[in-house]
């Protein structure tokens, strides 16, 4: 059975969705860069081993990344899952986990990389918004798309209401992507493109609306 390590910085609801998704893998550890991340309590309540690698205790990004990698590698993971992990990781770190590092971002990338995605989608007048699961490459919030899920934006939406609508899709999309990877169905090809069941998979899977929905 494959091992995964989940990295969080806060609430940990995507992590919790994975703990509850009963995926065919072992969640070897949950690691946070913040000692007070609420998700750490949730992980412990599920009997998952936790660790903290505090960025504030490291003098540089390189030292932090190296300490984080050392903690991750203790578990020899097949996949490292960024689930609301809010530190930018350096190029050496990203290359170390090439093809086994995934992230979820709360927008339909390449729209709205970075922070405050829901506010920016509302301000831009988008009628469609959503989330993206992607393999991580050195560019921020970029990399080959595995799954995107779209949601409508309604005229009277607040930032919080829209965020909750997207989050509900995140909790479906991310466990699905991880399941594909740990089942050996999803890989990042040498050409940098996503493959599902050996087929070139471009663009990534569309989760919502389903491709055959009318
Ligand atoms: C999620 O919405 C995730 O997409 C976002 O942070 C939130 C974490 O929530 N990630 C990013 O913005 C990464 N650029 P959670 O801790 O409840 O999973």
XYZ file of N, CA, C and O and ligand atoms in Angstrom:
874
model
N 0.836 -1.202 0.000
C 0.000 0.000 0.000
C 0.873 1.255 0.000
O 1.877 1.304 0.687
N 0.461 2.255 -0.796
C 1.282 3.459 -0.913
C 1.127 4.360 0.312
O 0.082 4.389 0.952
N 2.209 5.081 0.566
C 2.241 6.034 1.692
C 2.017 7.432 1.175
O 2.632 7.832 0.182
N 1.202 8.213 1.876
C 1.147 9.626 1.542
C 1.428 10.469 2.782
O 1.187 10.039 3.914
N 1.961 11.647 2.529
C 2.177 12.642 3.596
C 1.392 13.885 3.197
O 1.431 14.306 2.033
N 0.658 14.443 4.148
C -0.167 15.628 3.870
C 0.434 16.827 4.602
O 0.731 16.753 5.801
N 0.600 17.918 3.881
C 1.115 19.162 4.474
C -0.015 20.173 4.597
O -0.744 20.415 3.617
N -0.148 20.760 5.768
C -1.211 21.744 6.016
C -0.616 22.979 6.688
O 0.514 22.938 7.207
N -1.436 24.054 6.696
C -1.050 25.254 7.457
C -2.154 25.720 8.388
O -1.907 26.590 9.222
N -3.371 25.194 8.220
C -4.481 25.761 8.992
C -5.581 24.776 9.268
O -5.343 23.714 9.837
N -6.770 25.141 8.807
C -8.012 24.425 9.130
C -7.944 22.936 8.801
O -8.436 22.094 9.551
N -7.423 22.603 7.659
C -7.253 21.184 7.323
C -8.504 20.477 6.847
O -8.597 19.253 6.961
N -9.448 21.211 6.252
C -10.676 20.524 5.822
C -10.427 19.615 4.622
O -11.068 18.565 4.499
N -9.495 19.983 3.732
C -9.169 19.074 2.620
C -8.491 17.818 3.133
O -8.755 16.712 2.654
N -7.610 17.980 4.127
C -6.977 16.828 4.765
C -8.050 15.922 5.369
O -8.025 14.696 5.188
N -9.017 16.541 6.051
C -10.074 15.760 6.703
C -10.902 15.003 5.658
O -11.275 13.848 5.879
N -11.149 15.658 4.536
C -11.901 14.975 3.462
C -11.143 13.723 3.022
O -11.744 12.686 2.735
N -9.806 13.811 3.001
C -9.017 12.632 2.606
C -9.045 11.557 3.686
O -9.123 10.365 3.383
N -8.985 11.994 4.949
C -9.017 11.003 6.031
C -10.337 10.236 5.985
O -10.394 9.056 6.320
N -11.394 10.926 5.575
C -12.711 10.290 5.589
C -13.034 9.580 4.276
O -14.021 8.857 4.203
N -12.205 9.799 3.256
C -12.509 9.226 1.934
C -12.125 7.745 1.852
O -12.410 7.088 0.860
N -11.485 7.231 2.887
C -11.084 5.817 2.904
C -10.368 5.441 1.607
O -10.751 4.505 0.894
N -9.324 6.197 1.309
C -8.549 5.940 0.098
C -7.645 4.731 0.324
O -7.251 4.459 1.459
N -7.322 4.013 -0.747
C -6.504 2.806 -0.593
C -5.023 3.155 -0.440
O -4.197 2.819 -1.289
N -4.691 3.848 0.637
C -3.302 4.212 0.917
C -3.175 4.446 2.418
O -4.165 4.506 3.138
N -1.936 4.570 2.845
C -1.666 4.830 4.253
C -1.307 6.295 4.405
O -0.379 6.762 3.731
N -2.026 7.025 5.235
C -1.668 8.419 5.501
C -0.624 8.378 6.611
O -0.928 8.195 7.785
N 0.638 8.464 6.185
C 1.749 8.208 7.105
C 1.913 9.343 8.103
O 2.309 9.105 9.249
N 1.648 10.565 7.675
C 1.824 11.701 8.590
C 1.147 12.938 8.025
O 0.976 13.072 6.813
N 0.799 13.825 8.956
C 0.344 15.174 8.608
C 1.366 16.129 9.208
O 1.674 16.047 10.407
N 1.906 16.992 8.357
C 2.957 17.917 8.813
C 2.473 19.343 8.584
O 1.934 19.665 7.515
N 2.672 20.206 9.589
C 2.272 21.615 9.472
C 3.481 22.517 9.662
O 4.410 22.187 10.403
N 3.445 23.666 8.995
C 4.478 24.677 9.251
C 4.058 25.609 10.377
O 4.800 26.512 10.741
N 2.848 25.373 10.915
C 2.361 26.214 12.017
C 1.935 25.314 13.171
O 1.117 24.403 12.973
N 2.442 25.628 14.354
C 2.174 24.776 15.508
C 0.696 24.808 15.903
O 0.172 23.834 16.451
N 0.016 25.923 15.601
C -1.386 26.064 16.021
C -2.374 25.729 14.901
O -3.545 26.094 14.982
N -1.921 25.055 13.866
C -2.843 24.682 12.778
C -3.942 23.781 13.339
O -3.656 22.742 13.950
N -5.191 24.176 13.107
C -6.321 23.434 13.672
C -6.360 21.998 13.133
O -6.758 21.069 13.837
N -5.930 21.832 11.905
C -5.964 20.508 11.288
C -5.104 19.483 12.021
O -5.342 18.278 11.890
N -4.109 19.939 12.769
C -3.267 18.994 13.520
C -4.102 18.230 14.551
O -3.932 17.021 14.728
N -5.023 18.949 15.213
C -5.896 18.289 16.206
C -6.781 17.258 15.515
O -6.992 16.152 16.024
N -7.305 17.644 14.360
C -8.179 16.727 13.618
C -7.409 15.467 13.231
O -7.916 14.353 13.368
N -6.170 15.656 12.758
C -5.367 14.495 12.356
C -5.124 13.581 13.554
O -5.276 12.349 13.457
N -4.763 14.179 14.684
C -4.502 13.364 15.892
C -5.755 12.611 16.308
O -5.689 11.446 16.715
N -6.916 13.287 16.200
C -8.178 12.633 16.570
C -8.447 11.422 15.679
O -9.148 10.501 16.082
N -7.886 11.428 14.482
C -8.034 10.281 13.570
C -6.893 9.280 13.767
O -6.748 8.342 12.984
N -6.031 9.520 14.748
C -4.935 8.592 15.016
C -3.780 8.702 14.037
O -2.986 7.777 13.887
N -3.686 9.841 13.338
C -2.595 10.028 12.368
C -1.432 10.729 13.075
O -1.641 11.676 13.841
N -0.224 10.289 12.774
C 0.942 10.916 13.386
C 1.162 12.306 12.785
O 0.972 12.526 11.584
N 1.508 13.263 13.643
C 1.672 14.654 13.193
C 3.061 15.167 13.553
O 3.721 14.642 14.454
N 3.469 16.201 12.814
C 4.743 16.865 13.115
C 4.611 18.326 12.714
O 3.771 18.683 11.881
N 5.450 19.154 13.331
C 5.487 20.575 12.987
C 6.913 20.916 12.558
O 7.869 20.586 13.261
N 7.034 21.536 11.400
C 8.316 22.120 10.968
C 8.012 23.609 10.801
O 7.400 24.011 9.804
N 8.370 24.388 11.801
C 7.937 25.795 11.841
C 8.858 26.653 10.980
O 10.068 26.708 11.212
N 8.237 27.330 9.997
C 9.080 28.146 9.106
C 9.749 29.267 9.880
O 10.856 29.678 9.560
N 9.070 29.740 10.938
C 9.613 30.870 11.707
C 10.933 30.504 12.403
O 11.714 31.381 12.773
N 11.185 29.223 12.564
C 12.398 28.788 13.272
C 13.567 28.532 12.330
O 14.609 28.030 12.759
N 13.387 28.852 11.053
C 14.468 28.627 10.083
C 14.876 29.940 9.441
O 14.032 30.760 9.085
N 16.170 30.103 9.303
C 16.719 31.409 8.908
C 16.493 31.722 7.432
O 16.516 32.882 7.039
N 16.270 30.697 6.631
C 16.081 30.963 5.200
C 15.088 29.947 4.648
O 14.829 28.899 5.262
N 14.589 30.251 3.456
C 13.684 29.309 2.782
C 14.382 27.986 2.529
O 13.796 26.917 2.683
N 15.669 28.047 2.151
C 16.395 26.813 1.838
C 16.488 25.912 3.067
O 16.301 24.691 2.981
N 16.771 26.529 4.235
C 16.892 25.736 5.465
C 15.536 25.151 5.866
O 15.437 24.009 6.308
N 14.493 25.965 5.710
C 13.143 25.461 6.018
C 12.791 24.303 5.088
O 12.348 23.237 5.551
N 13.005 24.503 3.797
C 12.670 23.450 2.829
C 13.440 22.160 3.137
O 12.887 21.057 3.020
N 14.693 22.283 3.515
C 15.515 21.102 3.799
C 14.997 20.380 5.045
O 14.923 19.139 5.077
N 14.621 21.148 6.066
C 14.096 20.528 7.295
C 12.760 19.848 7.010
O 12.475 18.746 7.505
N 11.951 20.499 6.193
C 10.648 19.921 5.838
C 10.846 18.624 5.043
O 10.204 17.603 5.322
N 11.769 18.648 4.087
C 12.029 17.454 3.272
C 12.534 16.308 4.156
O 12.140 15.147 3.960
N 13.382 16.636 5.133
C 13.906 15.581 6.015
C 12.766 14.938 6.798
O 12.723 13.704 6.963
N 11.837 15.751 7.268
C 10.692 15.217 8.029
C 9.795 14.368 7.116
O 9.353 13.283 7.495
N 9.563 14.876 5.918
C 8.726 14.134 4.954
C 9.378 12.792 4.623
O 8.718 11.742 4.622
N 10.691 12.795 4.357
C 11.370 11.600 3.845
C 11.451 10.481 4.884
O 11.657 9.313 4.512
N 11.267 10.827 6.155
C 11.209 9.774 7.190
C 10.102 8.768 6.872
O 10.143 7.625 7.298
N 9.092 9.225 6.126
C 7.927 8.379 5.841
C 7.981 7.754 4.447
O 7.053 7.051 4.064
N 9.044 8.036 3.718
C 9.219 7.505 2.345
C 7.915 7.567 1.543
O 7.429 6.530 1.063
N 7.344 8.743 1.400
C 6.022 8.806 0.753
C 6.081 8.619 -0.762
O 7.042 9.020 -1.414
N 5.012 8.012 -1.279
C 4.827 7.928 -2.728
C 4.210 9.217 -3.255
O 4.285 9.499 -4.441
N 3.564 9.954 -2.356
C 2.886 11.185 -2.748
C 2.904 12.160 -1.576
O 2.669 11.763 -0.428
N 3.197 13.421 -1.892
C 3.129 14.495 -0.899
C 1.996 15.419 -1.337
O 1.972 15.896 -2.479
N 1.048 15.631 -0.429
C -0.183 16.353 -0.754
C -0.185 17.701 -0.039
O -0.160 17.749 1.196
N -0.205 18.782 -0.809
C -0.321 20.111 -0.207
C -1.803 20.419 -0.045
O -2.532 20.509 -1.037
N -2.250 20.550 1.187
C -3.677 20.758 1.451
C -3.829 22.029 2.284
O -3.889 21.978 3.510
N -3.849 23.163 1.586
C -3.895 24.436 2.299
C -2.562 24.738 2.954
O -2.502 25.332 4.028
N -1.474 24.320 2.286
C -0.131 24.600 2.801
C 0.296 25.935 2.207
O 0.451 26.061 0.985
N 0.432 26.951 3.068
C 0.516 28.324 2.585
C 1.939 28.896 2.612
O 2.136 30.079 2.854
N 2.933 28.043 2.348
C 4.310 28.521 2.167
C 4.741 28.221 0.743
O 4.429 27.139 0.224
N 5.456 29.154 0.158
C 6.003 28.900 -1.167
C 7.213 27.988 -1.007
O 8.073 28.230 -0.151
N 7.258 26.926 -1.796
C 8.358 25.957 -1.690
C 9.366 26.219 -2.802
O 8.989 26.526 -3.939
N 10.629 26.114 -2.465
C 11.699 26.442 -3.416
C 11.835 25.393 -4.516
O 11.283 24.288 -4.437
N 12.605 25.769 -5.520
C 12.726 24.925 -6.702
C 13.341 23.553 -6.376
O 12.894 22.525 -6.898
N 14.340 23.543 -5.503
C 14.993 22.261 -5.175
C 13.991 21.313 -4.515
O 13.958 20.106 -4.813
N 13.157 21.858 -3.633
C 12.143 21.038 -2.954
C 11.174 20.469 -3.987
O 10.865 19.279 -3.990
N 10.693 21.339 -4.861
C 9.703 20.919 -5.856
C 10.290 19.855 -6.780
O 9.638 18.851 -7.107
N 11.559 20.034 -7.160
C 12.178 19.043 -8.059
C 12.368 17.700 -7.351
O 12.251 16.645 -7.974
N 12.680 17.745 -6.054
C 12.882 16.516 -5.281
C 11.646 15.613 -5.337
O 11.746 14.394 -5.360
N 10.465 16.252 -5.354
C 9.215 15.478 -5.324
C 8.501 15.505 -6.677
O 7.287 15.334 -6.737
N 9.262 15.692 -7.724
C 8.678 15.793 -9.068
C 7.777 14.588 -9.355
O 8.189 13.435 -9.186
N 6.565 14.857 -9.775
C 5.630 13.786 -10.125
C 4.943 13.156 -8.936
O 4.092 12.277 -9.099
N 5.336 13.587 -7.724
C 4.662 13.049 -6.527
C 4.338 14.163 -5.538
O 4.331 13.951 -4.321
N 4.088 15.345 -6.080
C 3.721 16.511 -5.258
C 2.492 17.145 -5.887
O 2.539 17.599 -7.034
N 1.384 17.148 -5.134
C 0.128 17.706 -5.669
C -0.349 18.848 -4.790
O -0.072 18.896 -3.592
N -1.109 19.749 -5.414
C -1.656 20.902 -4.704
C -3.093 21.104 -5.136
O -3.481 20.710 -6.232
N -3.858 21.748 -4.244
C -5.183 22.221 -4.648
C -5.204 23.720 -4.494
O -4.653 24.273 -3.524
N -5.811 24.364 -5.485
C -5.878 25.824 -5.467
C -7.332 26.238 -5.697
O -7.997 25.680 -6.579
N -7.798 27.239 -4.937
C -9.219 27.583 -5.020
C -9.547 28.552 -6.150
O -10.123 29.626 -5.922
N -9.188 28.181 -7.364
C -9.632 28.915 -8.558
C -9.466 27.986 -9.742
O -8.828 26.923 -9.639
N -10.029 28.405 -10.852
C -9.824 27.661 -12.102
C -8.547 28.198 -12.732
O -8.564 29.120 -13.534
N -7.421 27.600 -12.357
C -6.128 28.062 -12.890
C -6.124 27.909 -14.414
O -6.745 26.981 -14.925
N -5.470 28.805 -15.163
C -4.505 29.777 -14.658
C -5.114 31.093 -14.157
O -4.370 32.023 -13.869
N -6.450 31.171 -14.023
C -7.035 32.386 -13.444
C -6.735 32.436 -11.944
O -6.785 31.400 -11.267
N -6.438 33.584 -11.456
C -6.300 33.870 -10.027
C -5.322 32.979 -9.254
O -5.707 32.306 -8.296
N -4.071 32.915 -9.654
C -3.071 32.317 -8.748
C -2.944 33.231 -7.520
O -3.400 34.375 -7.564
N -2.338 32.723 -6.461
C -2.113 33.581 -5.292
C -3.295 33.593 -4.331
O -4.055 32.639 -4.260
N -3.429 34.704 -3.617
C -4.382 34.793 -2.497
C -5.711 35.440 -2.914
O -5.815 36.017 -3.988
N -6.699 35.332 -2.014
C -8.002 36.026 -2.140
C -8.692 35.707 -3.466
O -9.236 36.584 -4.124
N -8.665 34.448 -3.837
C -9.169 34.066 -5.157
C -10.675 34.323 -5.297
O -11.127 34.720 -6.367
N -11.440 34.094 -4.215
C -12.899 34.236 -4.321
C -13.272 35.719 -4.462
O -14.101 36.082 -5.284
N -12.627 36.554 -3.686
C -12.868 37.994 -3.786
C -12.528 38.489 -5.196
O -13.272 39.255 -5.800
N -11.403 38.014 -5.701
C -10.963 38.479 -7.032
C -11.900 37.968 -8.133
O -12.186 38.686 -9.093
N -12.419 36.750 -7.978
C -13.373 36.242 -8.978
C -14.650 37.073 -8.951
O -15.213 37.394 -10.007
N -15.111 37.449 -7.759
C -16.309 38.302 -7.650
C -16.033 39.670 -8.264
O -16.850 40.189 -9.041
N -14.885 40.245 -7.931
C -14.550 41.579 -8.446
C -14.423 41.580 -9.966
O -14.730 42.563 -10.629
N -13.961 40.450 -10.515
C -13.776 40.364 -11.968
C -15.089 40.094 -12.691
O -15.127 40.086 -13.923
N -16.152 39.832 -11.925
C -17.442 39.570 -12.555
C -17.541 38.187 -13.186
O -18.337 37.974 -14.098
N -16.743 37.234 -12.690
C -16.803 35.872 -13.242
C -18.175 35.258 -12.983
O -18.734 35.429 -11.905
N -18.688 34.516 -13.937
C -19.926 33.764 -13.718
C -19.612 32.311 -13.359
O -20.476 31.572 -12.903
N -18.371 31.920 -13.605
C -17.934 30.563 -13.261
C -16.619 30.656 -12.490
O -15.726 31.443 -12.848
N -16.528 29.866 -11.432
C -15.329 29.857 -10.596
C -15.102 28.395 -10.213
O -15.827 27.517 -10.690
N -14.119 28.096 -9.376
C -13.936 26.704 -9.021
C -12.597 26.419 -8.384
O -11.984 27.309 -7.772
N -12.151 25.187 -8.541
C -10.879 24.785 -7.936
C -10.115 23.901 -8.913
O -10.681 23.356 -9.861
N -8.821 23.794 -8.647
C -7.924 23.034 -9.525
C -7.006 22.153 -8.671
O -6.361 22.656 -7.744
N -6.928 20.882 -8.998
C -5.892 20.009 -8.439
C -4.820 19.870 -9.519
O -5.139 19.594 -10.678
N -3.567 20.104 -9.140
C -2.501 20.049 -10.141
C -1.220 19.476 -9.537
O -1.013 19.548 -8.318
N -0.389 18.909 -10.401
C 0.970 18.568 -9.979
C 1.723 19.875 -9.799
O 1.497 20.846 -10.531
N 2.631 19.896 -8.833
C 3.350 21.131 -8.523
C 4.616 21.226 -9.366
O 5.380 20.262 -9.471
N 4.796 22.401 -9.936
C 6.043 22.749 -10.640
C 6.591 23.999 -9.952
O 5.890 24.621 -9.144
N 7.818 24.406 -10.289
C 8.398 25.534 -9.545
C 7.594 26.840 -9.641
O 7.674 27.678 -8.761
N 6.778 27.032 -10.677
C 6.001 28.278 -10.760
C 4.830 28.227 -9.789
O 4.175 27.194 -9.658
N 4.559 29.346 -9.136
C 3.521 29.404 -8.103
C 2.143 29.082 -8.692
O 1.744 29.660 -9.696
N 1.409 28.195 -7.998
C 0.045 27.843 -8.401
C -0.021 27.532 -9.898
O -0.881 28.056 -10.626
N 0.896 26.704 -10.310
C 0.941 26.342 -11.717
C 1.250 24.858 -11.787
O 1.482 24.224 -10.785
N 1.259 24.307 -12.981
C 1.594 22.901 -13.108
C 0.455 22.158 -13.763
O -0.686 22.643 -13.783
N 0.751 20.961 -14.291
C -0.230 20.205 -15.051
C -1.502 19.918 -14.252
O -1.450 19.407 -13.132
N -2.627 20.214 -14.876
C -3.934 20.075 -14.219
C -4.353 18.610 -14.179
O -4.318 17.916 -15.192
N -4.776 18.172 -13.008
C -5.311 16.817 -12.847
C -6.835 16.843 -12.910
O -7.457 16.066 -13.637
N -7.439 17.733 -12.118
C -8.905 17.868 -12.087
C -9.243 19.337 -11.914
O -8.578 20.042 -11.133
N -10.275 19.770 -12.582
C -10.888 21.053 -12.227
C -12.364 20.809 -11.956
O -13.001 19.985 -12.618
N -12.894 21.531 -10.987
C -14.331 21.501 -10.704
C -14.827 22.934 -10.764
O -14.231 23.829 -10.145
N -15.904 23.144 -11.510
C -16.448 24.491 -11.691
C -17.726 24.654 -10.878
O -18.469 23.688 -10.678
N -17.955 25.867 -10.414
C -19.219 26.195 -9.740
C -19.743 27.503 -10.349
O -18.968 28.331 -10.811
N -21.073 27.697 -10.301
C -21.615 28.975 -10.760
C -21.327 30.067 -9.741
O -21.142 29.781 -8.552
N -21.271 31.303 -10.225
C -21.202 32.464 -9.326
C -22.534 33.190 -9.472
O -22.929 33.526 -10.598
N -23.238 33.408 -8.359
C -24.539 34.067 -8.407
C -24.376 35.538 -8.052
O -23.462 35.916 -7.292
N -25.285 36.380 -8.573
C -25.124 37.832 -8.425
C -25.024 38.294 -6.960
O -24.324 39.253 -6.661
N -25.723 37.619 -6.068
C -25.709 38.090 -4.669
C -24.698 37.319 -3.809
O -24.735 37.399 -2.585
N -23.778 36.595 -4.429
C -22.786 35.841 -3.644
C -21.886 36.772 -2.837
O -21.402 37.780 -3.357
N -21.634 36.406 -1.588
C -20.554 37.035 -0.822
C -19.309 36.175 -1.017
O -19.377 35.035 -1.506
N -18.170 36.721 -0.578
C -16.917 35.973 -0.670
C -17.042 34.642 0.081
O -16.612 33.592 -0.418
N -17.656 34.682 1.272
C -17.749 33.470 2.088
C -18.666 32.418 1.471
O -18.376 31.221 1.527
N -19.766 32.887 0.918
C -20.710 31.944 0.298
C -20.057 31.268 -0.902
O -20.144 30.051 -1.075
N -19.356 32.055 -1.701
C -18.680 31.491 -2.871
C -17.557 30.535 -2.445
O -17.398 29.448 -3.012
N -16.811 30.924 -1.415
C -15.727 30.062 -0.917
C -16.273 28.711 -0.471
O -15.675 27.659 -0.748
N -17.426 28.727 0.200
C -18.009 27.470 0.692
C -18.451 26.595 -0.476
O -18.303 25.365 -0.434
N -18.990 27.222 -1.530
C -19.429 26.448 -2.700
C -18.223 25.787 -3.370
O -18.279 24.634 -3.788
N -17.126 26.515 -3.459
C -15.910 25.946 -4.063
C -15.331 24.861 -3.155
O -14.932 23.784 -3.628
N -15.315 25.121 -1.853
C -14.702 24.172 -0.911
C -15.398 22.803 -0.975
O -14.737 21.758 -0.892
N -16.715 22.827 -1.130
C -17.448 21.553 -1.228
C -16.932 20.745 -2.419
O -16.822 19.508 -2.348
N -16.591 21.414 -3.504
C -16.029 20.714 -4.676
C -14.592 20.271 -4.416
O -14.165 19.207 -4.889
N -13.829 21.085 -3.676
C -12.447 20.697 -3.343
C -12.450 19.346 -2.633
O -11.594 18.485 -2.879
N -13.438 19.188 -1.725
C -13.475 17.981 -0.893
C -13.816 16.741 -1.702
O -13.632 15.618 -1.236
N -14.341 16.926 -2.906
C -14.607 15.799 -3.815
C -13.415 15.603 -4.756
O -12.936 14.489 -4.970
N -12.937 16.722 -5.303
C -11.905 16.640 -6.344
C -10.578 16.110 -5.810
O -9.923 15.276 -6.468
N -10.183 16.573 -4.628
C -8.830 16.231 -4.163
C -8.703 14.746 -3.789
O -7.773 14.066 -4.264
N -9.660 14.196 -3.004
C -9.561 12.746 -2.745
C -9.608 11.923 -4.035
O -8.950 10.891 -4.135
N -10.359 12.392 -5.029
C -10.419 11.663 -6.301
C -9.041 11.631 -6.972
O -8.581 10.584 -7.449
N -8.380 12.771 -6.997
C -7.060 12.847 -7.632
C -6.053 11.962 -6.893
O -5.266 11.238 -7.514
N -6.096 12.007 -5.569
C -5.160 11.196 -4.775
C -5.447 9.709 -4.983
O -4.528 8.903 -5.138
N -6.720 9.375 -5.035
C -7.100 7.971 -5.252
C -6.528 7.460 -6.576
O -5.947 6.379 -6.639
N -6.656 8.278 -7.628
C -6.109 7.873 -8.922
C -4.610 7.626 -8.804
O -4.093 6.660 -9.346
N -3.917 8.516 -8.107
C -2.456 8.371 -8.038
C -2.075 7.120 -7.244
O -1.225 6.336 -7.681
N -2.702 6.929 -6.085
C -2.286 5.781 -5.253
C -2.736 4.458 -5.870
O -2.164 3.409 -5.576
N -3.735 4.506 -6.737
C -4.128 3.292 -7.463
C -3.216 3.036 -8.660
O -3.418 2.062 -9.393
N -2.271 3.943 -8.883
C -1.328 3.772 -9.995
C -1.910 4.179 -11.339
O -1.338 3.888 -12.390
N -3.057 4.843 -11.331
C -3.713 5.209 -12.601
C -3.240 6.557 -13.121
O -3.353 6.837 -14.313
N -2.745 7.403 -12.227
C -2.388 8.786 -12.584
C -0.890 8.969 -12.457
O -0.310 8.654 -11.415
N -0.274 9.452 -13.529
C 1.156 9.755 -13.481
C 1.417 11.066 -14.208
O 0.593 11.533 -14.999
N 2.586 11.626 -13.915
C 3.064 12.788 -14.656
C 4.106 12.245 -15.638
O 5.125 11.697 -15.225
N 3.811 12.364 -16.921
C 4.691 11.781 -17.940
C 5.985 12.549 -18.089
O 6.089 13.694 -17.640
N 6.994 11.945 -18.757
C 8.283 12.611 -18.966
C 8.147 13.882 -19.800
O 8.996 14.765 -19.747
N 7.029 13.982 -20.554
C 6.776 15.196 -21.331
C 6.100 16.277 -20.486
O 5.720 17.327 -21.002
N 5.953 16.006 -19.179
C 5.342 17.002 -18.293
C 3.830 17.035 -18.380
O 3.191 17.925 -17.818
N 3.246 16.031 -19.060
C 1.786 16.015 -19.169
C 1.208 14.914 -18.291
O 1.829 13.876 -18.063
N -0.025 15.178 -17.836
C -0.709 14.236 -16.957
C -1.206 13.051 -17.773
O -1.712 13.219 -18.877
N -1.033 11.849 -17.218
C -1.580 10.656 -17.859
C -2.517 9.950 -16.888
O -2.162 9.717 -15.735
N -3.693 9.600 -17.389
C -4.649 8.824 -16.603
C -4.883 7.532 -17.366
O -5.236 7.571 -18.553
N -4.640 6.405 -16.690
C -4.766 5.095 -17.330
C -3.922 5.009 -18.601
O -4.356 4.457 -19.616
N -2.742 5.615 -18.553
C -1.817 5.499 -19.670
C -2.103 6.451 -20.820
O -1.279 6.619 -21.704
N -3.281 7.067 -20.817
C -3.637 7.972 -21.909
C -3.139 9.367 -21.588
O -3.177 9.790 -20.436
N -2.723 10.073 -22.606
C -2.432 11.485 -22.391
C -3.732 12.161 -21.971
O -4.781 11.904 -22.544
N -3.632 12.987 -20.999
C -4.812 13.456 -20.290
C -4.765 14.972 -20.291
O -4.234 15.600 -19.397
N -5.232 15.497 -21.385
C -5.087 16.946 -21.541
C -6.306 17.476 -22.246
O -6.595 17.054 -23.383
N -7.124 18.328 -21.658
C -6.935 18.898 -20.345
C -7.286 17.909 -19.234
O -7.751 16.820 -19.515
N -7.082 18.323 -18.009
C -7.360 17.472 -16.857
C -8.839 17.130 -16.763
O -9.666 17.682 -17.466
N -9.142 16.189 -15.884
C -10.522 15.740 -15.735
C -11.416 16.892 -15.312
O -11.025 17.757 -14.539
N -12.630 16.863 -15.846
C -13.632 17.855 -15.482
C -14.586 17.173 -14.523
O -15.253 16.205 -14.880
N -14.628 17.657 -13.319
C -15.422 16.963 -12.306
C -16.831 17.542 -12.234
O -17.790 16.814 -12.035
N -16.944 18.842 -12.380
C -18.248 19.466 -12.231
C -18.327 20.673 -13.150
O -17.480 21.553 -13.032
N -19.256 20.788 -14.065
C -20.254 19.749 -14.336
C -19.607 18.558 -15.018
O -18.580 18.706 -15.677
N -20.202 17.378 -14.841
C -19.646 16.201 -15.488
C -19.667 16.378 -17.000
O -20.555 17.043 -17.534
N -18.674 15.831 -17.707
C -18.578 16.064 -19.146
C -19.841 15.705 -19.912
O -20.154 16.317 -20.905
N -20.581 14.684 -19.447
C -21.768 14.285 -20.205
C -23.045 14.905 -19.634
O -24.143 14.549 -20.016
N -22.889 15.868 -18.716
C -24.086 16.516 -18.160
C -24.665 17.495 -19.193
O -23.930 18.095 -19.950
N -25.994 17.617 -19.212
C -26.613 18.517 -20.191
C -27.154 19.739 -19.470
O -27.505 19.679 -18.324
C -8.367 25.614 0.494
O -9.419 26.370 -0.045
C -7.248 25.453 -0.519
O -7.727 25.354 -1.831
C -6.483 26.732 -0.329
O -6.461 26.936 1.057
C -7.659 26.379 1.620
C -7.258 25.470 2.746
O -8.384 25.007 3.428
N -5.140 26.625 -0.870
C -4.487 27.638 -1.436
O -4.943 28.763 -1.493
C -3.127 27.275 -2.009
N -2.658 28.282 -2.885
P -8.285 23.722 4.352
O -7.103 23.969 5.306
O -9.582 23.694 5.095
O -8.068 22.526 3.478
